[in-house]
Each structure stands twice: as structure tokens, then as C-alpha cells.
Coordinates of N, CA and C in Angstrom, one line a residue:
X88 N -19.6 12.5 -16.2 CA -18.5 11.7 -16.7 C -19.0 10.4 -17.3
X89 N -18.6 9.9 -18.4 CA -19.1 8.8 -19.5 C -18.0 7.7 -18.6
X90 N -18.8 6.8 -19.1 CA -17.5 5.3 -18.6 C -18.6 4.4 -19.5
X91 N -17.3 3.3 -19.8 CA -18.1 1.9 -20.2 C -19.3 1.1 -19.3
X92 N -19.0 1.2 -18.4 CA -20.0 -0.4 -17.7 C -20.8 0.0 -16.6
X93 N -21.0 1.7 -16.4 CA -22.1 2.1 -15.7 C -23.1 2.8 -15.9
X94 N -23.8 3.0 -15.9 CA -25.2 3.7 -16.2 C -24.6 5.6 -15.7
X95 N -25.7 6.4 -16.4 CA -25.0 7.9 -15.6 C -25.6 7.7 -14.4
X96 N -24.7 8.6 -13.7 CA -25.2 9.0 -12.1 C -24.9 8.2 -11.3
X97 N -23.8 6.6 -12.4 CA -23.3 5.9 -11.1 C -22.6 6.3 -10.5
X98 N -21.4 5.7 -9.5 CA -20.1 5.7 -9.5 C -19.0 6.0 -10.6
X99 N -18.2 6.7 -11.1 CA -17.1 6.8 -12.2 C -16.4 5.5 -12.0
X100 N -15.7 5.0 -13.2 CA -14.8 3.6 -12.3 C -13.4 3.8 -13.5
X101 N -12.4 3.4 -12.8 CA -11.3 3.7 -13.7 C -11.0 3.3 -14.8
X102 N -11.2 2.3 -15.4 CA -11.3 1.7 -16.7 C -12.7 0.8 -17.5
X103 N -12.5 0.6 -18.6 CA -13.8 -0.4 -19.3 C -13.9 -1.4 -18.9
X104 N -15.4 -1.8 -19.1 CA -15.0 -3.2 -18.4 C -14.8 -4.5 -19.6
X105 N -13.6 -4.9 -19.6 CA -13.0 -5.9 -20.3 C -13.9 -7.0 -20.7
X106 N -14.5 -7.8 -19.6 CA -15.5 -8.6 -19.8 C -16.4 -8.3 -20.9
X107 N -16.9 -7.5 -21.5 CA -17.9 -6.8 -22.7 C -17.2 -7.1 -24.1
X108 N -17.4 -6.7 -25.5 CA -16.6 -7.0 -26.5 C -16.9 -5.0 -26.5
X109 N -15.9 -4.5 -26.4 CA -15.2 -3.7 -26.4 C -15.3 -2.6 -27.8
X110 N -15.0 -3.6 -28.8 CA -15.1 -3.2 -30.2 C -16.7 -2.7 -30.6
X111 N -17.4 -3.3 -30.2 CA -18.8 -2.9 -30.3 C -19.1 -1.6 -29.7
X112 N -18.6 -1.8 -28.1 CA -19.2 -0.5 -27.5 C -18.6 0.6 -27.7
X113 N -17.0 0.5 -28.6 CA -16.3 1.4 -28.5 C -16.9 2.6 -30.1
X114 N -17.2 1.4 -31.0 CA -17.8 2.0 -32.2 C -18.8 2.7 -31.9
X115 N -19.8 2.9 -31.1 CA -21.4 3.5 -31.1 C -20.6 5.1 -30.7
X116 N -18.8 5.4 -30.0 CA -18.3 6.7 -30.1 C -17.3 7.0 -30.9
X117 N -17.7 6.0 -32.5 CA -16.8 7.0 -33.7 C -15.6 5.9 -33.5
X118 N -14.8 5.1 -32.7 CA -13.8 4.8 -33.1 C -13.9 3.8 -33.6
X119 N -13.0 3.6 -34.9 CA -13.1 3.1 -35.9 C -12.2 1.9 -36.2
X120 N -10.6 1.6 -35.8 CA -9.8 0.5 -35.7 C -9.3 0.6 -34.1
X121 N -8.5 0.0 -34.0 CA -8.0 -0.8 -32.8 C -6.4 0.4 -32.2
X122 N -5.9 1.2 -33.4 CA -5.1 2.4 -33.1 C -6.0 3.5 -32.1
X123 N -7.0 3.8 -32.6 CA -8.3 4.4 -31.7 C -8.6 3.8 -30.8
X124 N -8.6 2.7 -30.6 CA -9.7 2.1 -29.1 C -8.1 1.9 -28.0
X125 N -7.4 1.5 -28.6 CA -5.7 1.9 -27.5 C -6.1 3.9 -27.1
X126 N -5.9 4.4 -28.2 CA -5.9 6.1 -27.7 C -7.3 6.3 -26.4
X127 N -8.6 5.8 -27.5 CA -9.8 5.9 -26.3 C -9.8 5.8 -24.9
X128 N -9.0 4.6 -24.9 CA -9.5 3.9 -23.3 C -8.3 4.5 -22.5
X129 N -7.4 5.7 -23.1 CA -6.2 6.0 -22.1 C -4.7 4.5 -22.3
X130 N -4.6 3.7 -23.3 CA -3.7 2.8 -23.2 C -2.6 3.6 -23.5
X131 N -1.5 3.0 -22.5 CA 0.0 3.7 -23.0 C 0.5 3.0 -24.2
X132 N 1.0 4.0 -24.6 CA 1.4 3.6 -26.2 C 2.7 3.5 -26.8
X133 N 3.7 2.9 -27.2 CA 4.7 3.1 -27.1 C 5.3 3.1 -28.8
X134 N 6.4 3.7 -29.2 CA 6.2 3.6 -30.3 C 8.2 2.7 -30.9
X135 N 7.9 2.2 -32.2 CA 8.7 1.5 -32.2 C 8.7 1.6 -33.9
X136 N 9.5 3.0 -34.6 CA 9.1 3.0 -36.0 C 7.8 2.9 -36.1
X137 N 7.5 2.6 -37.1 CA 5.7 2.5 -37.1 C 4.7 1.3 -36.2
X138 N 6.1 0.8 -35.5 CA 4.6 -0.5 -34.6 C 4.5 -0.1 -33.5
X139 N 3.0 -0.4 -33.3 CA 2.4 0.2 -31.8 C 2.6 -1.0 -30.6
X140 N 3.5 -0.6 -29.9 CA 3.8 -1.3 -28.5 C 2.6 -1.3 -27.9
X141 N 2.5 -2.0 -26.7 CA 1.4 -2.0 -25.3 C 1.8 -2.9 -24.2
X142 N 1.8 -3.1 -23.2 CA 2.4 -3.8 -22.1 C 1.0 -4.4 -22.1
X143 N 1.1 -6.1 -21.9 CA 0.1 -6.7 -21.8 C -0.6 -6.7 -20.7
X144 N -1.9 -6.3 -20.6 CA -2.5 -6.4 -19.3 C -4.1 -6.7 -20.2
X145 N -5.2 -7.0 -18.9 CA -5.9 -7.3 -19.2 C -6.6 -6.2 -20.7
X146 N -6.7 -5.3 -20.3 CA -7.2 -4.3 -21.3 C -6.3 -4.3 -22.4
X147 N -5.6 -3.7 -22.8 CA -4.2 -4.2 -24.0 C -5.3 -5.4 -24.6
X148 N -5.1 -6.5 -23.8 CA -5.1 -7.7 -24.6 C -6.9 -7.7 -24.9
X149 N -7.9 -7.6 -24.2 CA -9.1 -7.8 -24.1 C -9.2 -7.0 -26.0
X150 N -8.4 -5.8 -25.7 CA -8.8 -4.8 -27.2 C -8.6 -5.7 -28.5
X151 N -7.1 -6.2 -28.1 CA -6.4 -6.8 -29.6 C -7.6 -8.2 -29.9
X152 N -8.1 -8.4 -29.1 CA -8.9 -9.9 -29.2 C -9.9 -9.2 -29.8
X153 N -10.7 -8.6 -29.3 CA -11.8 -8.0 -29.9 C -11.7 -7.5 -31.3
X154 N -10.8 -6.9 -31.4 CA -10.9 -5.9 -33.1 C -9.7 -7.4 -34.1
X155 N -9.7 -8.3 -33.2 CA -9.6 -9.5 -34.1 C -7.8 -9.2 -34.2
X156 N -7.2 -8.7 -33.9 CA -5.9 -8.0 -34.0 C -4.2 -9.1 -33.3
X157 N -3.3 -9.4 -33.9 CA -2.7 -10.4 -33.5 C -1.3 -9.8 -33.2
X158 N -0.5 -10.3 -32.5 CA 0.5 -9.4 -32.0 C 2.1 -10.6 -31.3
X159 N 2.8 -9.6 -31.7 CA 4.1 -10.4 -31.5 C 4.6 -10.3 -29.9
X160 N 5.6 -10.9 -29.4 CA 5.3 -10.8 -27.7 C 6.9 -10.2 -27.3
X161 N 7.1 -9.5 -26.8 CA 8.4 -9.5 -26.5 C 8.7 -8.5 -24.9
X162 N 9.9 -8.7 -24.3 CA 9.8 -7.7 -22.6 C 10.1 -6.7 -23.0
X163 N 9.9 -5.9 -22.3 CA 10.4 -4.2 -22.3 C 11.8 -4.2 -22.4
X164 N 11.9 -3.1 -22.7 CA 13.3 -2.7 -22.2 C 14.2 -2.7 -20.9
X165 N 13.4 -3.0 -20.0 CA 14.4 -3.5 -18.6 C 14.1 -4.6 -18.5
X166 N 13.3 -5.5 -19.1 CA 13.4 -7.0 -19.4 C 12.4 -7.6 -18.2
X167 N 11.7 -6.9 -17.8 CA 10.9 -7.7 -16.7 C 9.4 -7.2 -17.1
X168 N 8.5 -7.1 -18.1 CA 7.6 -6.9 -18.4 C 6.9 -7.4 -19.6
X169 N 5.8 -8.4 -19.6 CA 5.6 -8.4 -21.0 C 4.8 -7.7 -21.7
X170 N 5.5 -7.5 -23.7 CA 4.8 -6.7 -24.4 C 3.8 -6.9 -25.5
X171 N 3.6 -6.5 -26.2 CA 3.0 -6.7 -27.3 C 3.2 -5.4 -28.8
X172 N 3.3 -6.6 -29.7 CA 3.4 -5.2 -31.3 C 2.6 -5.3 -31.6
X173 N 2.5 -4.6 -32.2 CA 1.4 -5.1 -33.4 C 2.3 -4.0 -34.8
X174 N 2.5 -4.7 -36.1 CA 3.5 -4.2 -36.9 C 2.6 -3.0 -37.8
X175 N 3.1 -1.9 -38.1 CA 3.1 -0.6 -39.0 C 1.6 0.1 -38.6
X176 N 1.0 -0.3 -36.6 CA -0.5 -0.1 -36.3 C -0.1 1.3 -35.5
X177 N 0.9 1.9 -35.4 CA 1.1 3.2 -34.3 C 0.1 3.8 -35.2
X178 N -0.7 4.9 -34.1 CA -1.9 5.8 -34.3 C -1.3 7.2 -35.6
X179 N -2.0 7.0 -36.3 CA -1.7 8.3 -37.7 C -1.4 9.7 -37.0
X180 N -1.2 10.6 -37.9 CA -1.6 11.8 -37.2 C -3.0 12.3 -37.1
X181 N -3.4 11.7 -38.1 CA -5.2 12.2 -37.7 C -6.3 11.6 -36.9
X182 N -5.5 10.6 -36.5 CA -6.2 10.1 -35.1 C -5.7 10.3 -34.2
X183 N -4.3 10.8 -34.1 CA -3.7 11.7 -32.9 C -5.1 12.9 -32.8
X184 N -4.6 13.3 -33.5 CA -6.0 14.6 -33.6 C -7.2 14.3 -33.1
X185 N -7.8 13.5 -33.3 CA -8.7 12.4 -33.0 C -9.2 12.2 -31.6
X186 N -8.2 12.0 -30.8 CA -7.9 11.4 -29.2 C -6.0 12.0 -29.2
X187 N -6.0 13.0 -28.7 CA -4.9 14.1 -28.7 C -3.8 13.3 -27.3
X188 N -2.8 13.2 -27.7 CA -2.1 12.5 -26.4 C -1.7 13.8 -25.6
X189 N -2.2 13.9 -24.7 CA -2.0 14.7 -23.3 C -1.7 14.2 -22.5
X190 N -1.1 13.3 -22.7 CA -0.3 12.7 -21.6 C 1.1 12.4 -21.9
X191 N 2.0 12.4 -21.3 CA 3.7 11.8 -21.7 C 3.8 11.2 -20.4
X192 N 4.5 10.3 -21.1 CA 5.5 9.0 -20.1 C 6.8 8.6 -20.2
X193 N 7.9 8.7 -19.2 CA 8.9 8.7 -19.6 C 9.3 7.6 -18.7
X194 N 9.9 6.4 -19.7 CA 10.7 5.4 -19.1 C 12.0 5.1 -19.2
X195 N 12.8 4.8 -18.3 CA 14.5 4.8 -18.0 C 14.6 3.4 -17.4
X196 N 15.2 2.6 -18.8 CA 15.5 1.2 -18.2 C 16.8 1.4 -18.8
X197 N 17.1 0.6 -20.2 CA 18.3 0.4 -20.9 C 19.0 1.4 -22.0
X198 N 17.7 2.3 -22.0 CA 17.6 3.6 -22.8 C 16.4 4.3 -22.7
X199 N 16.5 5.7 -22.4 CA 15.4 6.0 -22.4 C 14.0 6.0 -23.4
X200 N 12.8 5.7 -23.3 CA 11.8 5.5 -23.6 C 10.6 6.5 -23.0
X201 N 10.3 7.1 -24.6 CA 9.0 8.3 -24.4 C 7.9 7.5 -24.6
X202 N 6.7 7.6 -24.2 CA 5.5 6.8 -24.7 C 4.4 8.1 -24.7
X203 N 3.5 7.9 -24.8 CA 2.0 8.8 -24.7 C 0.7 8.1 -25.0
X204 N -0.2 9.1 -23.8 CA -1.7 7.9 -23.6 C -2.5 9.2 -23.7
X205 N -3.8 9.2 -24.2 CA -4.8 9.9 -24.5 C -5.8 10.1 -23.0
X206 N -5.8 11.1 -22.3 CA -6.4 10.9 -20.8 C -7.8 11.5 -21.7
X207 N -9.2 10.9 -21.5 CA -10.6 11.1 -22.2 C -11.5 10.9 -21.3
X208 N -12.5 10.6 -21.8 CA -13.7 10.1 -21.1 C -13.5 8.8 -20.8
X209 N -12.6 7.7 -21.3 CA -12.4 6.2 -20.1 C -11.7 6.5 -19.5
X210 N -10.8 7.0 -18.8 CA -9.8 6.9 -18.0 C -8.4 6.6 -18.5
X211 N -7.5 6.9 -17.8 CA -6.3 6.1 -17.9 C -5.1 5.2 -17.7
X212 N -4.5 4.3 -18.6 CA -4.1 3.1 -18.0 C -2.7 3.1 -18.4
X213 N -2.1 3.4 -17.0 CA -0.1 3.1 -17.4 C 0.4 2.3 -16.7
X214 N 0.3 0.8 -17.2 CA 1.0 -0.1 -16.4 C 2.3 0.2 -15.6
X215 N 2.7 -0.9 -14.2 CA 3.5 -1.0 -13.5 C 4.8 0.4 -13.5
X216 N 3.8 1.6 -13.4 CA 4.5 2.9 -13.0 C 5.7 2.9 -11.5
X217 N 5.4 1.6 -11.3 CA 6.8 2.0 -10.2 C 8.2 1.1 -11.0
X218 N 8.1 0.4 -11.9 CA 9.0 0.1 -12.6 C 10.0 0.9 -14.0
X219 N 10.5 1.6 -13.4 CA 11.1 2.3 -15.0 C 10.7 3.6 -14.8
X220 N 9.7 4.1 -14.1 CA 9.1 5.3 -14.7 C 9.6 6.6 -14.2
X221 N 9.9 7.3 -15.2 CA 10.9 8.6 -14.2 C 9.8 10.0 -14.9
X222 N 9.2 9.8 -15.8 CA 7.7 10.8 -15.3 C 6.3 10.1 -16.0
X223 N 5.6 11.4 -15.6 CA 4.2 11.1 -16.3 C 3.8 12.3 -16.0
X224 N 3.2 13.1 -17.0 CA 2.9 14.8 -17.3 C 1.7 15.0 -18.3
X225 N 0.6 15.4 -17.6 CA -0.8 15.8 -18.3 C -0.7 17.2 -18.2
X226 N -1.7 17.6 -19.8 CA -1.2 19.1 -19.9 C -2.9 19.3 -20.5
X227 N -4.0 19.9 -20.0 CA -4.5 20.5 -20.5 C -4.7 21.1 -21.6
X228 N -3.5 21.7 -21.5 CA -3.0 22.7 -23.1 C -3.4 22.1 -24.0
X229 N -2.4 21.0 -24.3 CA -2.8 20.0 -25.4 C -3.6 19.7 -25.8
X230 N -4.9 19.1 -24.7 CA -6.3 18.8 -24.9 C -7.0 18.5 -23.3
X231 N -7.7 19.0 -22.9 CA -8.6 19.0 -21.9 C -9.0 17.4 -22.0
X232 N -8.9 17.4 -21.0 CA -9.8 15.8 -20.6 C -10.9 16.4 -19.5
X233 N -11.9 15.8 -20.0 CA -13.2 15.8 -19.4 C -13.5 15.5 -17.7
X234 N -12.4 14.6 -18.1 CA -12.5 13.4 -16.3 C -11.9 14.9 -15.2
X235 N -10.3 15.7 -15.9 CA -9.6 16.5 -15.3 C -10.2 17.5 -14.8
X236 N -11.3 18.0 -16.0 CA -11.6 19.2 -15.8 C -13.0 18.8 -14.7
X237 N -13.4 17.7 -14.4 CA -14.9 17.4 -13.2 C -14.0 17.7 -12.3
X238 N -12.4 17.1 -12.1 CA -11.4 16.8 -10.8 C -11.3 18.2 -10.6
X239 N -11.4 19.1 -11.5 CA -10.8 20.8 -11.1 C -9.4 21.0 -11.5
X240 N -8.6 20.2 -12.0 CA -7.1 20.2 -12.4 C -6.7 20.7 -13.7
X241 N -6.0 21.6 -14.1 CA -5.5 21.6 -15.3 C -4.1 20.7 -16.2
X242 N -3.3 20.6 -14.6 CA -2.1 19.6 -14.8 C -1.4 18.9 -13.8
X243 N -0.9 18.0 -13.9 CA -0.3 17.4 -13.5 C 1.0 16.9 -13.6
X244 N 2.2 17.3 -13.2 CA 3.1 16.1 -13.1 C 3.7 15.3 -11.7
X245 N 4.6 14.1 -12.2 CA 4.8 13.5 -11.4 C 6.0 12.8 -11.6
X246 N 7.7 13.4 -11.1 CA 8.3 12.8 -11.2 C 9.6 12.2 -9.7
X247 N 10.1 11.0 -11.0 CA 10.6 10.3 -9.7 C 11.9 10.9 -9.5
X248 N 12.6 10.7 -7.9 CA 13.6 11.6 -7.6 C 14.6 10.3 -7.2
X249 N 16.3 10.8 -6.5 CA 17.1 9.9 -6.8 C 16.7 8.7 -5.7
X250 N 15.7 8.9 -4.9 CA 16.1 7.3 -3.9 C 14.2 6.7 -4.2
X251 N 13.9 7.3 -5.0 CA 12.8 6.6 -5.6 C 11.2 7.4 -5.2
X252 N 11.3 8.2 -3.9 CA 10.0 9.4 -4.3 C 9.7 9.8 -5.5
X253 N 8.6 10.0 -5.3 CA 7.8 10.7 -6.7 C 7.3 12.2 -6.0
X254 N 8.0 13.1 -6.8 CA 7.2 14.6 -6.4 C 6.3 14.6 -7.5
X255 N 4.8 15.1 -6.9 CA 3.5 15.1 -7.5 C 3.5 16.7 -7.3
X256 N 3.2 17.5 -8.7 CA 2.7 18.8 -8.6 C 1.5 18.8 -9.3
X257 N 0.3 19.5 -8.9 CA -0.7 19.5 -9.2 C -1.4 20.9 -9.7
X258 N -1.6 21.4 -10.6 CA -2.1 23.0 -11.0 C -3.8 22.7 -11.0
X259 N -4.5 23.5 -9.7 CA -5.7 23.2 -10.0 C -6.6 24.4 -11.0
X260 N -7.8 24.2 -11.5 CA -8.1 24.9 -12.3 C -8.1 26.5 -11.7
X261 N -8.1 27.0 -10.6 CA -8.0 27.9 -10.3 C -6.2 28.5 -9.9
X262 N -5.4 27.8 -10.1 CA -4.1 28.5 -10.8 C -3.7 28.0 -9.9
X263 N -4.1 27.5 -8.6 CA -3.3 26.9 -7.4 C -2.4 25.5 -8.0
X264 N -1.2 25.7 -7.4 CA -0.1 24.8 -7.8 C 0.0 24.2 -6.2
X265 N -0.4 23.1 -6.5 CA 0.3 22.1 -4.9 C 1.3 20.9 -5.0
X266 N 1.9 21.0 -4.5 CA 3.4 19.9 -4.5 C 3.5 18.9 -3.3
X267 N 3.6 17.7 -3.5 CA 3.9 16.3 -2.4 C 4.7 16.0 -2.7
X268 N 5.6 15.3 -1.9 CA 6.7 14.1 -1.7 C 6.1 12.8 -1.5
X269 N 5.7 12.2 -2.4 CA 5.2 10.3 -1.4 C 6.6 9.4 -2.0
X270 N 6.9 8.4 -0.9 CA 7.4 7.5 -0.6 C 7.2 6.8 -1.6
X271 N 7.9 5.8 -2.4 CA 7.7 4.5 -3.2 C 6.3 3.7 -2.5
X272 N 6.7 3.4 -1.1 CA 5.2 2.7 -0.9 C 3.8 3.7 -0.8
X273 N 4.1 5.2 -0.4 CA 2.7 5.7 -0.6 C 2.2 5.8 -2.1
X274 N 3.2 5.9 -3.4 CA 2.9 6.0 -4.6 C 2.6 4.8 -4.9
X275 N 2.7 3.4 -4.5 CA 2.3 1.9 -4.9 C 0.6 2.0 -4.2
X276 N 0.7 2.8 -3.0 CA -0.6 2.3 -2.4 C -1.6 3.0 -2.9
X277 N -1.4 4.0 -4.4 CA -2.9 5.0 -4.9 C -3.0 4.2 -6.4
X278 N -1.9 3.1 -6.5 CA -2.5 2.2 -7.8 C -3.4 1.6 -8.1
X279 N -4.2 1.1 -9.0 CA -5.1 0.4 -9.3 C -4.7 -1.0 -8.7
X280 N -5.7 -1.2 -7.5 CA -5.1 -2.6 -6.6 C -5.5 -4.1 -7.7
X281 N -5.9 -3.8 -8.9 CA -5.8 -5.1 -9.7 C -5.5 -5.1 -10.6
X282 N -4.9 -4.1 -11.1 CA -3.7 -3.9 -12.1 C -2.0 -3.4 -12.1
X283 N -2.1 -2.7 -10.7 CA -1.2 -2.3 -10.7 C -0.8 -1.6 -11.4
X284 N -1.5 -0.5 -11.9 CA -1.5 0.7 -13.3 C -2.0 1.8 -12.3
X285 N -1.2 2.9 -12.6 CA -2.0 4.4 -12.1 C -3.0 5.0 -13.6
X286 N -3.8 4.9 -12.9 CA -5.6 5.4 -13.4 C -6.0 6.3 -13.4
X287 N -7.0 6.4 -13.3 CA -8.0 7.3 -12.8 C -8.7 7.4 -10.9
X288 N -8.7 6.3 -10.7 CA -8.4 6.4 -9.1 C -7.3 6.8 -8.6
X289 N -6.0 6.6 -9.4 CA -4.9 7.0 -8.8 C -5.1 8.5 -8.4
X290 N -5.0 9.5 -9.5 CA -5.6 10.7 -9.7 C -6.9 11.2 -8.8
X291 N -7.7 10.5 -8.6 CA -8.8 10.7 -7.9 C -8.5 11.3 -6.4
X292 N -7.3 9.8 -5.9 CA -6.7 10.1 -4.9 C -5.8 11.2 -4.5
X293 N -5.0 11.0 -5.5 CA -3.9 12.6 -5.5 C -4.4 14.0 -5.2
X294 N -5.9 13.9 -6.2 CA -6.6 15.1 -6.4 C -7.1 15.1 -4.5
X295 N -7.8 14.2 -3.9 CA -8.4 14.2 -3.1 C -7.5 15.0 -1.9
X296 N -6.2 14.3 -1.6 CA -5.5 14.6 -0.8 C -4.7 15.8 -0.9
X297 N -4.8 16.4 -2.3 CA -3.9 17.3 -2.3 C -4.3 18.7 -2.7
X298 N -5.8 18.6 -2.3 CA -7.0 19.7 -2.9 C -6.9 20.8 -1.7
X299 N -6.1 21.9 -2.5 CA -6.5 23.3 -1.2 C -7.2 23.6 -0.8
X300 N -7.7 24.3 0.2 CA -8.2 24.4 1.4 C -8.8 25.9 0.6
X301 N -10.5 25.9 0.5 CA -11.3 27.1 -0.7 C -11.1 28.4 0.1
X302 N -10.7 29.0 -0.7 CA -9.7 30.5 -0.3 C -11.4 31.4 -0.2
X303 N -11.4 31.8 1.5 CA -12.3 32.6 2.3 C -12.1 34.3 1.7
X304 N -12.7 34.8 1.4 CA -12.9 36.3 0.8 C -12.6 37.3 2.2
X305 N -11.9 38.3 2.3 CA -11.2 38.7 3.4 C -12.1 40.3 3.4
X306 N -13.5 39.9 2.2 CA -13.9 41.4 2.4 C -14.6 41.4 3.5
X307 N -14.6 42.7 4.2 CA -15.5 43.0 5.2 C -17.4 42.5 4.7
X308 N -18.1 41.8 5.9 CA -19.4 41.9 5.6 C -20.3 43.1 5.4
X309 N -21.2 42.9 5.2 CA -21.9 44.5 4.8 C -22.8 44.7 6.0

């Protein structure tokens, strides 16, 4: 598994590390503007006519600084988060192609809102998923992510129900489908504890807790 800020054979860690200038390290793998390095690192992406949204967090903003990129500020759509534009930068089709969004996100504030994030070799970053979020759905199909397929998973979804659980279904690569119920506070406690974004540890976790039990061969011994 590739990541920004560790050597192979370390630890995996869920996102780049921001502290670095980003635009450098991101170029030595092909990406080329600042639409690419949002798709690369897994940023949720939100689209607004042709301008590319991002909910300000450290990474969002670390990117736009680096590729020199300047951006207008405004809250989401339930009014309690801040954002950022940047005007006519939403990702082409051939950088969709590029870094394929396999991932969907669906948010329900004042109208519903579709977003999509590229799950790759950085990981992935969807800010404050307990605010607004009524799914998040990775599909293989679309495009294999590298991180999914080390986890053993083909897919994932995860949506929210009417008093605020999230049912988690998980398709591992061997066809097994496993389903949870977690609580609003068990789904806060698998977030990125300094971002408050579900990741790649999020998923780490999910995967960990919710990984079947390796199916014993019932043939007779010889």
C-alpha cells in the first residue's frame, strides 16, 4: 500500500501528510493540476455547475495553498460547515477517468446533495459524516481501489436510518455480505480522531470488526 509520509513496510496511515508541499510529491505520480490532487488524495468533491466545492479542512486547504489556487468561502448547505470554490475547477471527464470516483456521497440538508471522492492509493477523506450524511457507497465495479482490495472488500455501503444509526454492509472479496447496526456514537467513535472525517481507518475498523469468521472445509480428511 503507497501513502505519502511513510517509507514501504511502514504502518499505512489514513491521509498525506499536509505538513510537506503536496504539489511536489503529488507530481513525481502524474498529477498534474489541483482537480487531480482533490481526486488523488480521496477529497470529497462537490459539484456546483462547473465549480469544484471542498469542505475546508486541513487537506482541502494544505492542496489549494500549494498548487497556488485561491478560493471563495461560503457554509454548506445546512449552514454549519465551512466551504470552499474554486470557479469553473470541477474535475474534466478525462481526469475522472484518470482517478475514477468510486465512491458516492449523499448529503440531506436543505436539498439533497450528491458529491463523489476517488478511494486510491492515499486514502479517503469525507468530512464531518455525521452531519448531513444519509450515504456513502464504494463500488469496486467502477474502479478497484488498491487500499480495498489489501482490506479483502469489494464494497461497501453505509447508510443512515430514521433515528440516526448507520447500517454498514460490507461485500468481502469472497462474496460474503456482512451487515451492522452502529449507534451515532459507535459511528463517531471509528472517525478520524483529528479530523473528524471517515478515512481509511474508519474502514480499517469496519473491515476489522466485521470480517467473517474463514469458512473451515467440511471435507473429510484423507
Amino acid at each position: 500500500m503507497k501513502n505519502l509520509t511513510q517509507e514501504a513496510g511502514a504502518s499505512p496511515v489514513a491521509s498525506p501528510d499536509i505538513s510537506k508541499n503536496l504539489k511536489d510529491t503529488l507530481s513525481v505520480e502524474g498529477v498534474e493540476n489541483i482537480r487531480e490532487a482533490m481526486l488523488a488524495t480521496g477529497v470529497e468533491l462537490i459539484r456546483r455547475e462547473k465549480d469544484l466545492c471542498v469542505y475546508s479542512t486541513g487537506l482541502s486547504i494544505s492542496l489549494l495553498q500549494d498548487f497556488g489556487i485561491g478560493a471563495s468561502f461560503f457554509l454548506d448547505p445546512c449552514g454549519d460547515h465551512l466551504m470552499r470554490s474554486v470557479r469553473a475547477m470541477y474535475p474534466t471527464d478525462k481526469e475522472l477517468a484518470k482517478f475514477p470516483a468510486n465512491v458516492e456521497i449523499v448529503r440531506t440538508g436543505h436539498k439533497e446533495v450528491r458529491s463523489v471522492a476517488h478511494w486510491g492509493v492515499y486514502g479517503l477523506d469525507i468530512p464531518h459524516p455525521t452531519d448531513g450524511v444519509s450515504s456513502i457507497r464504494y463500488s469496486a465495479a467502477i474502479a478497484p481501489s488498491p487500499q480495498a482490495e489489501e482490506l479483502g472488500i469489494s464494497s461497501f455501503s453505509i447508510e443512515r436510518g430514521v433515528r440516526g444509526e448507520m447500517e454498514v454492509s460490507i461485500e468481502f472479496s469472497d462474496g460474503q455480505i456482512v451487515e451492522r447496526t452502529l449507534s451515532g456514537q459507535e459511528f463517531s467513535a471509528i472517525l478520524s480522531p483529528h479530523s473528524n472525517a471517515f478515512s481509511l481507518l474508519s474502514i480499517q475498523s469496519l473491515v476489522s470488526d466485521m470480517a467473517p469468521e474463514p469458512k473451515i472445509s467440511e471435507s473429510p480428511a484423507p
